[in-house]
Short mmCIF file of the C-alpha atoms (twelve columns), coordinates in Angstrom:
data_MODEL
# 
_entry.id   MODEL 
# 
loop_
_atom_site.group_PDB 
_atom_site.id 
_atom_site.type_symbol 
_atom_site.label_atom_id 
_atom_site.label_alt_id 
_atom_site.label_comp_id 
_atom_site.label_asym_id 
_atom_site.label_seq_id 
_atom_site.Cartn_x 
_atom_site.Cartn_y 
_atom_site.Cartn_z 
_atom_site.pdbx_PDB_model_num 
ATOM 1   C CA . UNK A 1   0.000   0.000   0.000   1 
ATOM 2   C CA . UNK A 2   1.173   3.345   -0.270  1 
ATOM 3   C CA . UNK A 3   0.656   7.050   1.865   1 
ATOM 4   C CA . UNK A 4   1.389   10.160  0.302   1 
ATOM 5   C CA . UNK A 5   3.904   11.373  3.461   1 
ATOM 6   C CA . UNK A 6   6.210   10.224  6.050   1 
ATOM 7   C CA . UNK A 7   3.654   11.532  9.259   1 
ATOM 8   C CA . UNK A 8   0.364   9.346   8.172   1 
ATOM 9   C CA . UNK A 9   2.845   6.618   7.741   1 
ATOM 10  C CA . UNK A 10  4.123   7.027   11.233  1 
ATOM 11  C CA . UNK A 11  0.727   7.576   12.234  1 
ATOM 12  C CA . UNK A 12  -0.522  4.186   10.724  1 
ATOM 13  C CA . UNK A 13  1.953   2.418   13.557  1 
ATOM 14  C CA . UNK A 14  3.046   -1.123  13.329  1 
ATOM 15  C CA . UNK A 15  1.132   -2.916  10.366  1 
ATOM 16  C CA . UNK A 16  0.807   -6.735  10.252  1 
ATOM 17  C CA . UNK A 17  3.046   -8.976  8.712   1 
ATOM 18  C CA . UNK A 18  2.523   -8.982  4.720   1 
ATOM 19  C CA . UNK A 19  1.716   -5.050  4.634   1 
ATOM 20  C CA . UNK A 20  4.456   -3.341  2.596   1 
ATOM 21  C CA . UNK A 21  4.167   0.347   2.807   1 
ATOM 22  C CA . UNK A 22  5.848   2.649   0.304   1 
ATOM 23  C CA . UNK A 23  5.521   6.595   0.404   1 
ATOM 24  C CA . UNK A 24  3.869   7.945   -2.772  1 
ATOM 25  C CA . UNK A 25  2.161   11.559  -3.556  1 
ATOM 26  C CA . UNK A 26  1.324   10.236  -7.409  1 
ATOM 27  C CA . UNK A 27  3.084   12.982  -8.299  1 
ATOM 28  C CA . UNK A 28  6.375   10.961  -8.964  1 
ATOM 29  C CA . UNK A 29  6.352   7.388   -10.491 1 
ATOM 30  C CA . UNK A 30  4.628   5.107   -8.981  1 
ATOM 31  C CA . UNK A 31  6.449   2.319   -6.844  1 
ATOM 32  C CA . UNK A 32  4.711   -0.606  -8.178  1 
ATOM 33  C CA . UNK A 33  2.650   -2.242  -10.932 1 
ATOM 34  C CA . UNK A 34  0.015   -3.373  -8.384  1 
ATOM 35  C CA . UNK A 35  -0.583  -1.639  -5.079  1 
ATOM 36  C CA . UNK A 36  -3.618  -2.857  -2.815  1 
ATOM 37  C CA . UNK A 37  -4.641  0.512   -0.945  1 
ATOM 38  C CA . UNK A 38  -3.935  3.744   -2.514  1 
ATOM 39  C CA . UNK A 39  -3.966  6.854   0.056   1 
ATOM 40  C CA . UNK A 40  -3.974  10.280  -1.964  1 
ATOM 41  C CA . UNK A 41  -2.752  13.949  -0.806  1 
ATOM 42  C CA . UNK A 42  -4.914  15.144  1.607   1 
ATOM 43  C CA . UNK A 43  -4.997  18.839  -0.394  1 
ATOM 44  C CA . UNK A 44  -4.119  19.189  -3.893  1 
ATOM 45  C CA . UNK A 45  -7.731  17.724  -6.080  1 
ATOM 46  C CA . UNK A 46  -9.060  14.665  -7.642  1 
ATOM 47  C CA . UNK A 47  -6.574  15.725  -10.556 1 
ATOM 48  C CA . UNK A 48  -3.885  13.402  -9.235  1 
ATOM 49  C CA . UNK A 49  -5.834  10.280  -9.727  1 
ATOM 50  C CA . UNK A 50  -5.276  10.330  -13.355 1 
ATOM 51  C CA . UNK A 51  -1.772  8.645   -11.970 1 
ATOM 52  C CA . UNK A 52  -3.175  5.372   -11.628 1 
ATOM 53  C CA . UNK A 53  -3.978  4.835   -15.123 1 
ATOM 54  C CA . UNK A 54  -3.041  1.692   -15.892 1 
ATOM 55  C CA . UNK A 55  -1.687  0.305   -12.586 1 
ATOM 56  C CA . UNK A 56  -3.911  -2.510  -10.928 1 
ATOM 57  C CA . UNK A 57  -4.915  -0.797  -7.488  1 
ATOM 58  C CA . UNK A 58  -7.544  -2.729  -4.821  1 
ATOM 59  C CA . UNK A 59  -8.305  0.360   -3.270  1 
ATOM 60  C CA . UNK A 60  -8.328  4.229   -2.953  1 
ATOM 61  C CA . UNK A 61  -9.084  5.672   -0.055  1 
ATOM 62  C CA . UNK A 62  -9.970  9.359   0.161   1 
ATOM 63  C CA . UNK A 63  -8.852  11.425  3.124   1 
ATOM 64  C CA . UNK A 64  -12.017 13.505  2.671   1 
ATOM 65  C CA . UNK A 65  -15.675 13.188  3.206   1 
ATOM 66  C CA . UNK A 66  -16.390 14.777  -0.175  1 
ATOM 67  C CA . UNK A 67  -15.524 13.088  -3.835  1 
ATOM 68  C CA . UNK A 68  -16.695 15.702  -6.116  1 
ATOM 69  C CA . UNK A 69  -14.596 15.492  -9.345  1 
ATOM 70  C CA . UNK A 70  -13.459 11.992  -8.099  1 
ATOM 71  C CA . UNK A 71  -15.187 9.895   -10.811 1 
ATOM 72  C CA . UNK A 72  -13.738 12.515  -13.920 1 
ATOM 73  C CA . UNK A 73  -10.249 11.889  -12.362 1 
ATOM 74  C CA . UNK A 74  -10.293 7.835   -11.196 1 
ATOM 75  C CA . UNK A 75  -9.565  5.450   -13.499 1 
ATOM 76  C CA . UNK A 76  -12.267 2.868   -14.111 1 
ATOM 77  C CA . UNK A 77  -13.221 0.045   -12.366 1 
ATOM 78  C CA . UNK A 78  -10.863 1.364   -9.225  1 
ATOM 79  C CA . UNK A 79  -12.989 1.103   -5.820  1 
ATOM 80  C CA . UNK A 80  -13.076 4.778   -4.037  1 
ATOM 81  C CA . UNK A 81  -13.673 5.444   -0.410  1 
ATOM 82  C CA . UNK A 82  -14.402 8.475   0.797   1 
ATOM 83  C CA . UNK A 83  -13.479 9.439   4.768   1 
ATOM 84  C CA . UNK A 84  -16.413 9.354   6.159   1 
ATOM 85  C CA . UNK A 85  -15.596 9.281   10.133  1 
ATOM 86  C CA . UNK A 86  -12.838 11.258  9.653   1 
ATOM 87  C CA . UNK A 87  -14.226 14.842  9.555   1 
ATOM 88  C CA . UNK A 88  -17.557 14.598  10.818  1 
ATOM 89  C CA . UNK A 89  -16.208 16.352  14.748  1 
ATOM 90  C CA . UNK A 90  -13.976 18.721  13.632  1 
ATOM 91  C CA . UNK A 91  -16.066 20.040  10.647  1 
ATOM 92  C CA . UNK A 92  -19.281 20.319  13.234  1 
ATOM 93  C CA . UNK A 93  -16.585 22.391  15.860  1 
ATOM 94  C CA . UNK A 94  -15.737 24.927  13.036  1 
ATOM 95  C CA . UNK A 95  -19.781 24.980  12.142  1 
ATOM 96  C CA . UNK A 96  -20.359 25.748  16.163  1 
ATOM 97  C CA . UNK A 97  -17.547 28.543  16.045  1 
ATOM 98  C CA . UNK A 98  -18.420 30.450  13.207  1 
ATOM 99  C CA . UNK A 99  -21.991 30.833  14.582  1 
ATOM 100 C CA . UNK A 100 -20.735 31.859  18.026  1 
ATOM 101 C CA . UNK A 101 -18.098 34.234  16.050  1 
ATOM 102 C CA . UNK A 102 -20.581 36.007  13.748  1 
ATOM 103 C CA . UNK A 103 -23.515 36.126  15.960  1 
ATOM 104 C CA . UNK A 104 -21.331 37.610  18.906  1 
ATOM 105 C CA . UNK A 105 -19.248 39.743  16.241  1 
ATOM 106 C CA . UNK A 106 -15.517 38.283  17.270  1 
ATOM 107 C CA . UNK A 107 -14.071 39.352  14.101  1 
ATOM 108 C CA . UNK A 108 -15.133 42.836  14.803  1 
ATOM 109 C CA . UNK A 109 -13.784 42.654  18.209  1 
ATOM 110 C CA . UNK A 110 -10.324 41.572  17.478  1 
ATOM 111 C CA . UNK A 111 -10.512 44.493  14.352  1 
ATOM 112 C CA . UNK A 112 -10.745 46.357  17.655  1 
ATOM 113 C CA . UNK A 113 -8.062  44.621  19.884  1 
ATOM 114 C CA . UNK A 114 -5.483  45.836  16.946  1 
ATOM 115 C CA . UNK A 115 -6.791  49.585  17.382  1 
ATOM 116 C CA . UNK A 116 -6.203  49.174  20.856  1 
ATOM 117 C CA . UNK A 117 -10.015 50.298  21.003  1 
ATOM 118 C CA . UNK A 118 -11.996 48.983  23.814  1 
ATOM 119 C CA . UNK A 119 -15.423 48.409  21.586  1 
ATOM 120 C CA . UNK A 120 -18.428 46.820  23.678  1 
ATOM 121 C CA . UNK A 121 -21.222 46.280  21.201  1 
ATOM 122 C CA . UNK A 122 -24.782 44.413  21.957  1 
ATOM 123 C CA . UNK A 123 -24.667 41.065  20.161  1 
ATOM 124 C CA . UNK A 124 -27.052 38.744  18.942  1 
ATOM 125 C CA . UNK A 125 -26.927 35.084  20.847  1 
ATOM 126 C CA . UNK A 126 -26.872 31.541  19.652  1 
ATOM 127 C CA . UNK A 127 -28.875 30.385  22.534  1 
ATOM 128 C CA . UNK A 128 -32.362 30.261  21.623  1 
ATOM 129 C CA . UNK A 129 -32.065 31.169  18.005  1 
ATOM 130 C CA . UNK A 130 -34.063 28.951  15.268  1 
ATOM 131 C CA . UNK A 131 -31.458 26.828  13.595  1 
ATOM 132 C CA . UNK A 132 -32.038 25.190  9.792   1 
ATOM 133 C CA . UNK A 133 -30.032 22.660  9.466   1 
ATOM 134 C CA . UNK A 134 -29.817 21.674  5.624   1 
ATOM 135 C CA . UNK A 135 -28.160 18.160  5.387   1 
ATOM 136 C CA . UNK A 136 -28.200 15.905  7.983   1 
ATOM 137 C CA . UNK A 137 -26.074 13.112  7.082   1 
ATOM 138 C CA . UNK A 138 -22.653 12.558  9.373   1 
ATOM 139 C CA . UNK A 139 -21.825 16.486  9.891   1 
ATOM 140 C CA . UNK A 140 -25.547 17.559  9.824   1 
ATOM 141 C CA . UNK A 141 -25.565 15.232  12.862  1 
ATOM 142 C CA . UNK A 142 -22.487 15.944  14.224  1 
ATOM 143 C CA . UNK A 143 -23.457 19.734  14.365  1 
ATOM 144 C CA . UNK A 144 -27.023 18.832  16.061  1 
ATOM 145 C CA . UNK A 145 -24.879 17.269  18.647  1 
ATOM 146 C CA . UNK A 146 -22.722 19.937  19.633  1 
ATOM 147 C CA . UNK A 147 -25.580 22.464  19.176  1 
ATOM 148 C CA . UNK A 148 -27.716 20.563  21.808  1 
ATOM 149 C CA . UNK A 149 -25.946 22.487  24.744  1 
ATOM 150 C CA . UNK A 150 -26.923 26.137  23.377  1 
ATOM 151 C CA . UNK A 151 -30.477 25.913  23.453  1 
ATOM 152 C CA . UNK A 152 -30.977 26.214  20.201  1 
ATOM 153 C CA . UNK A 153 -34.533 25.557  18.614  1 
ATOM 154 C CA . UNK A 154 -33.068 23.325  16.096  1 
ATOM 155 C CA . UNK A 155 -35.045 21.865  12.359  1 
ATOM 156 C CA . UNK A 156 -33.191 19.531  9.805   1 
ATOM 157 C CA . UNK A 157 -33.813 19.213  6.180   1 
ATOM 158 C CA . UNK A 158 -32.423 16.402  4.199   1 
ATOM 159 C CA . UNK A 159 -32.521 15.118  0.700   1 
ATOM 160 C CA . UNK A 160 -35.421 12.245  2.178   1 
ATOM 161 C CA . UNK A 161 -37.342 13.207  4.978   1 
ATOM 162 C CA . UNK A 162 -37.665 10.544  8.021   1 
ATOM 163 C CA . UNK A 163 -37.452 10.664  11.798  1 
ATOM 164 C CA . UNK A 164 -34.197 10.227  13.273  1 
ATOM 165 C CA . UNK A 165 -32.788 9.601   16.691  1 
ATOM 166 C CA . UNK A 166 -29.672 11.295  17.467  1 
ATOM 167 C CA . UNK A 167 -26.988 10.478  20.654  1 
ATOM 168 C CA . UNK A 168 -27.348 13.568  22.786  1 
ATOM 169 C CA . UNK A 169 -30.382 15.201  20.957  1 
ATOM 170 C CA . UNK A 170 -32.869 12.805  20.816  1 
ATOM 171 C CA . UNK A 171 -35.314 11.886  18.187  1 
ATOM 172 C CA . UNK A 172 -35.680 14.842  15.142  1 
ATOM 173 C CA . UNK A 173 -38.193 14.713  12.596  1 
ATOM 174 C CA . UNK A 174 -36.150 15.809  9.513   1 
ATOM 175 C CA . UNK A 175 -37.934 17.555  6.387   1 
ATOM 176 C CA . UNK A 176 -37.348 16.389  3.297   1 
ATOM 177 C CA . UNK A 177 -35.586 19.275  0.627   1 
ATOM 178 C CA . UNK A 178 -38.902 19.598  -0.788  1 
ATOM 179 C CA . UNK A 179 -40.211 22.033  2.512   1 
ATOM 180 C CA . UNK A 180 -36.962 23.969  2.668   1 
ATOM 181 C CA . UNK A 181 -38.859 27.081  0.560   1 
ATOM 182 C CA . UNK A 182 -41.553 26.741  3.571   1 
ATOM 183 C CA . UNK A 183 -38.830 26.415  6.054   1 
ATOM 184 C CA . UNK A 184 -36.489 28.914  5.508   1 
ATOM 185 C CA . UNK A 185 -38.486 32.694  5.981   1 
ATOM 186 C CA . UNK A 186 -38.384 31.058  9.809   1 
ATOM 187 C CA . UNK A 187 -34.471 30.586  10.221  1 
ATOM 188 C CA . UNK A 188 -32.311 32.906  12.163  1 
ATOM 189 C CA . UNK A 189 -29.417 30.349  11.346  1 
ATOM 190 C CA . UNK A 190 -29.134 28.051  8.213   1 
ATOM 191 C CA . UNK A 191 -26.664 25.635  8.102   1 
ATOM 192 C CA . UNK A 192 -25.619 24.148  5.000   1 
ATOM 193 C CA . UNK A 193 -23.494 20.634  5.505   1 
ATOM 194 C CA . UNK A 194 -24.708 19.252  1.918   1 
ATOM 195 C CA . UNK A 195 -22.476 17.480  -0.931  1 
ATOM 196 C CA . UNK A 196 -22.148 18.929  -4.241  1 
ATOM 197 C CA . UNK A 197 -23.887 17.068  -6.935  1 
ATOM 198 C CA . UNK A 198 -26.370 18.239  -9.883  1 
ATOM 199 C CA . UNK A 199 -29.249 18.239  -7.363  1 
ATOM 200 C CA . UNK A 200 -27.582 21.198  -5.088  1 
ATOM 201 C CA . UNK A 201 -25.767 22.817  -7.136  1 
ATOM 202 C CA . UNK A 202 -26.704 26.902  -6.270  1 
ATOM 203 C CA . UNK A 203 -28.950 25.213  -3.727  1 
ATOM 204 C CA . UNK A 204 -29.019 28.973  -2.726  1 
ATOM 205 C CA . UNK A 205 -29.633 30.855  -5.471  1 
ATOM 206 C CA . UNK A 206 -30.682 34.689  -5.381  1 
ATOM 207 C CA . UNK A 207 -34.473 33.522  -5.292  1 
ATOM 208 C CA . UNK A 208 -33.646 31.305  -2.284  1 
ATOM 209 C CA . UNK A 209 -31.522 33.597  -0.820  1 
ATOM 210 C CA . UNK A 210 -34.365 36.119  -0.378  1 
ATOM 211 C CA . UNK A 211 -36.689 34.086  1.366   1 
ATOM 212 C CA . UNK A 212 -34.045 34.127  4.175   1 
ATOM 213 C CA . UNK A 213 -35.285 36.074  6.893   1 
ATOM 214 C CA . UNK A 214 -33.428 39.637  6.725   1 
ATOM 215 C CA . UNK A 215 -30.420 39.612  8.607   1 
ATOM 216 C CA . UNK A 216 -30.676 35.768  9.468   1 
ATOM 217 C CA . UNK A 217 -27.132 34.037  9.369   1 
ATOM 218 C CA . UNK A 218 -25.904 31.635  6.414   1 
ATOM 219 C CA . UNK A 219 -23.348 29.136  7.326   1 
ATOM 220 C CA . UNK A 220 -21.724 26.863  4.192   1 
ATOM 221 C CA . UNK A 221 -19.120 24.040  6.002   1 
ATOM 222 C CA . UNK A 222 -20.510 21.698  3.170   1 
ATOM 223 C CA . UNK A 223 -19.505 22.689  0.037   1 
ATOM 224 C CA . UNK A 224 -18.916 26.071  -1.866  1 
ATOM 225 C CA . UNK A 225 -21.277 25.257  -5.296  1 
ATOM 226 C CA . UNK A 226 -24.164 24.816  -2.628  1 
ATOM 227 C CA . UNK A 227 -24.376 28.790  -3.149  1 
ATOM 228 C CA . UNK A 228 -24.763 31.021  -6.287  1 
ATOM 229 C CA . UNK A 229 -21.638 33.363  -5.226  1 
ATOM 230 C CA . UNK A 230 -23.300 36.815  -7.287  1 
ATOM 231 C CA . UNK A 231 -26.348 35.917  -5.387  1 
ATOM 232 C CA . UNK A 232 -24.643 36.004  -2.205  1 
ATOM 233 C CA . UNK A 233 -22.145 38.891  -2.885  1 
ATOM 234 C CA . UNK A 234 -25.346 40.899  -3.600  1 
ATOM 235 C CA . UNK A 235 -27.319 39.674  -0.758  1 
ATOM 236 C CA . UNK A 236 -24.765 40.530  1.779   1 
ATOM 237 C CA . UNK A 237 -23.937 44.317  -0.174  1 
ATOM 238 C CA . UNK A 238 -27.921 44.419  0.267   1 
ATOM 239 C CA . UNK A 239 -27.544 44.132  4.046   1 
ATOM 240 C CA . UNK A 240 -30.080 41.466  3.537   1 
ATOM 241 C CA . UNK A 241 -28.363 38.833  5.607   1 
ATOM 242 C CA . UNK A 242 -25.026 37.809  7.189   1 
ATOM 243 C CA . UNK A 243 -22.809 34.768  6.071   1 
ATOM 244 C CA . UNK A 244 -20.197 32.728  7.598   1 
ATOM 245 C CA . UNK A 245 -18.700 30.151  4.741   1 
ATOM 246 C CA . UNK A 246 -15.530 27.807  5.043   1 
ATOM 247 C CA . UNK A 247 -15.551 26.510  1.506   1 
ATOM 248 C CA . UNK A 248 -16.177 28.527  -1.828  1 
ATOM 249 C CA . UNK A 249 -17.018 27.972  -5.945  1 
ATOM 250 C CA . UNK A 250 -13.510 29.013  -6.834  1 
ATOM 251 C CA . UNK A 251 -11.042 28.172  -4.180  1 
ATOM 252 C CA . UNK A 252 -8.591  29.721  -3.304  1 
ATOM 253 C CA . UNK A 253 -10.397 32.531  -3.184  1 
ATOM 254 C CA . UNK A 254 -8.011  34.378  -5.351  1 
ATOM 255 C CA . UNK A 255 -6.836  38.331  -4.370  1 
ATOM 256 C CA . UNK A 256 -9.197  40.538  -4.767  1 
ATOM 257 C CA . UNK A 257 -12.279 38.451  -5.593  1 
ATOM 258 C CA . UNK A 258 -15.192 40.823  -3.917  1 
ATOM 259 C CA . UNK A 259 -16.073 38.519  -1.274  1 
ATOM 260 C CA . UNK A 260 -13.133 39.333  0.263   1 
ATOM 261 C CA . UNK A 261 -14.493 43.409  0.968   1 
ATOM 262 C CA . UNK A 262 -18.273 41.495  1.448   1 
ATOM 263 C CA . UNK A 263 -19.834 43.282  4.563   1 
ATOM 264 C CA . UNK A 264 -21.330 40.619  7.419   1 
ATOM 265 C CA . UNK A 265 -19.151 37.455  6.029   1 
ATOM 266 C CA . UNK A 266 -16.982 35.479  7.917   1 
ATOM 267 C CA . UNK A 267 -14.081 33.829  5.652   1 
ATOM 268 C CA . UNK A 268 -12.375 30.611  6.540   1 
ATOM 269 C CA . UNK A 269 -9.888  28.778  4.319   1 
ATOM 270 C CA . UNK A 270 -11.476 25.568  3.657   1 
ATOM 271 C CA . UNK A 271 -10.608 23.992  6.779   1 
ATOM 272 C CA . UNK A 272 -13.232 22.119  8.358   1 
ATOM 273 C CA . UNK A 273 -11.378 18.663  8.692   1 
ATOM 274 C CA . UNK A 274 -8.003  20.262  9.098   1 
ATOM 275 C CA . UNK A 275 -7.577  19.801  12.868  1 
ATOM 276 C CA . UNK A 276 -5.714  17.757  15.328  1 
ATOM 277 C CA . UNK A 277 -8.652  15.616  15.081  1 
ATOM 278 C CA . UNK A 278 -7.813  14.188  11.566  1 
ATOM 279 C CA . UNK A 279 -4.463  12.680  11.874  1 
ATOM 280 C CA . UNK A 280 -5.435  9.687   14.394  1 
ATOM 281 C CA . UNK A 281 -8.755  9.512   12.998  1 
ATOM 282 C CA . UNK A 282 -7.586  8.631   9.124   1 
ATOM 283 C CA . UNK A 283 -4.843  6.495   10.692  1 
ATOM 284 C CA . UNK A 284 -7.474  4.360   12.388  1 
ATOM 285 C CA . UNK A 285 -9.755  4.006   9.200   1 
ATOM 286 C CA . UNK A 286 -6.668  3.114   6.699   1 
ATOM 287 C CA . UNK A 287 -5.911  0.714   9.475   1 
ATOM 288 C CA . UNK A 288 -9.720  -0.483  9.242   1 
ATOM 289 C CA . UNK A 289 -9.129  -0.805  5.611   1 
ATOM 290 C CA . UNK A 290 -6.314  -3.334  5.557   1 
ATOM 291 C CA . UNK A 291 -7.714  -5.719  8.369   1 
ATOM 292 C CA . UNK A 292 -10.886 -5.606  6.370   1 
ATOM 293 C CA . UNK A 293 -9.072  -6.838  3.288   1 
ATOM 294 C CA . UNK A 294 -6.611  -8.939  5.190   1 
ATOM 295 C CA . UNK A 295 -9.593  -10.835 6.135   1 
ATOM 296 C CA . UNK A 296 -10.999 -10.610 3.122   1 
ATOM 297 C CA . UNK A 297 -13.568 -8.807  3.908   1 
ATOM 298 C CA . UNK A 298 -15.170 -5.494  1.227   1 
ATOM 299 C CA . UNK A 299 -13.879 -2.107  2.552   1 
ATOM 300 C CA . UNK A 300 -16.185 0.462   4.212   1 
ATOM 301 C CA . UNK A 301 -17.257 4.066   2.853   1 
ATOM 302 C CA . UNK A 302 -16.926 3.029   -0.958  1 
ATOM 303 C CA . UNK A 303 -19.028 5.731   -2.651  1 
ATOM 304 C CA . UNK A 304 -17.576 4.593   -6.246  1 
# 
């Protein structure tokens, strides 16, 4: 098998007898004909998959939750799993922060702390806010979780509506995408923890922007086509509502882009799952992996 750097190998510990392990960022040739588990760059795209054209490879397992542009890049009939597991905590922590950070104005406090200004301001709360949360797979859970202690008045939406019980929460009744228009004039906090696909692509367009409530917060830790950017650059010029997103259509957000001089928007670089959290947590699902095929057993979280 192979890991694209020395640390995840170091992580991985002592592997049973039979495992070779090479270091490989498919970047540079690759160290075998066949290799049973592939482990790509954490950061970088899908585009380095096009490496394992024509090698004979078991596996390939993601170190994110997310595959888009996976199945333009992977060579067919090559398994892909995603990390589900992985991300889910740390993602939901940086969800929880940047709704305590915009709704209690950090950013405009620490603006201040530079001046050397002492700036007290009347904020708006998270506790007893109405919070949307669109998505409820392993973050949109994750975040219901953590959310539980601030008293939030919290509704789901999901791609199929069902009733779900959740460790901490309790049972939710979750909406299906089809009441999200009735939903959302409601909100005071919208969460967005979806995929990109087709089906959600500008999820949040300018028409579904509008039926926000004004000034109600939109928070994007799932992925960046889940909102029309124009429609949210002229939302947020509006002073129609407030946003808080970690991921965005065109990353890095290059220099100058006007979302960087947006008023009410909190920017963070893509780094939900890029936490202390992530290192053990991939180590102990790549070692899931090779037991699983050790024993001959199919490998968890393949999405393709």
């Amino acid at each position: 098998m192979t890991v694209p750097t020395e640390r995840l190998a170091a992580n991985l510990g002592a592997l049973p007898d039979g495992v070779e392990l090479r270091i490989w960022d498919l970047r540079s040739p690759a160290p075998a004909d066949r290799i049973d588990i592939v482990v790509p760059p954490y950061m970088g795209g899908s585009r380095v998959l096009t490496a394992l054209e024509g090698l004979q490879v078991g596996l390939v397992q993601g170190q994110s939750i997310g595959y888009d542009g996976v199945a333009e890049a992977l060579p067919s009939g090559i398994p892909f799993a995603n990390a589900a597991s992985v991300h889910e905590a740390s993602t939901a922590e940086l969800a929880v922060g940047m709704m305590i950070a915009a709704q209690r104005q950090l950013p405009r406090f620490v603006r201040a702390q530079d001046r050397g200004e002492w700036a007290p301001v009347f904020t708006e709360s998270l506790a007893d806010r109405r919070v949307l949360l669109v998505g409820f797979g392993g973050v949109g859970t994750a975040i219901a979780r953590r959310l539980a202690p601030f008293e939030v008045e919290l509704t789901a939406v999901a791609r199929t509506a069902r009733t779900e019980q959740v460790e901490g929460v309790g049972e939710i009744a979750v909406h299906g995408l089809d009441e999200l228009d009735a939903l959302l004039p409601d909100a005071e906090i919208v969460v967005l923890s979806l995929p990109a696909s087709d089906s959600t692509h500008h999820l949040f367009d300018g028409e579904r922007i509008a039926r926000m409530a004004k000034g109600a917060l939109l928070v994007n830790v799932g992925r960046g086509p889940l909102i029309d950017t124009d429609a949210l650059v002229d939302a947020l010029s509006a002073d129609a509502m407030r946003a808080a997103s970690d991921v965005f259509e065109e990353e890095p957000l290059p220099s100058g882009h006007p979302l960087w001089s947006a008023p009410n928007l909190l920017i963070t670089p893509h780094g939900g799952g890029a936490s202390t959290a992530m290192n053990p947590r991939i180590a102990r699902l790549i070692r899931r992996q090779i037991d699983r095929m050790l024993a001959g057993e199919p490998p968890v979280n393949i999405v393709m």
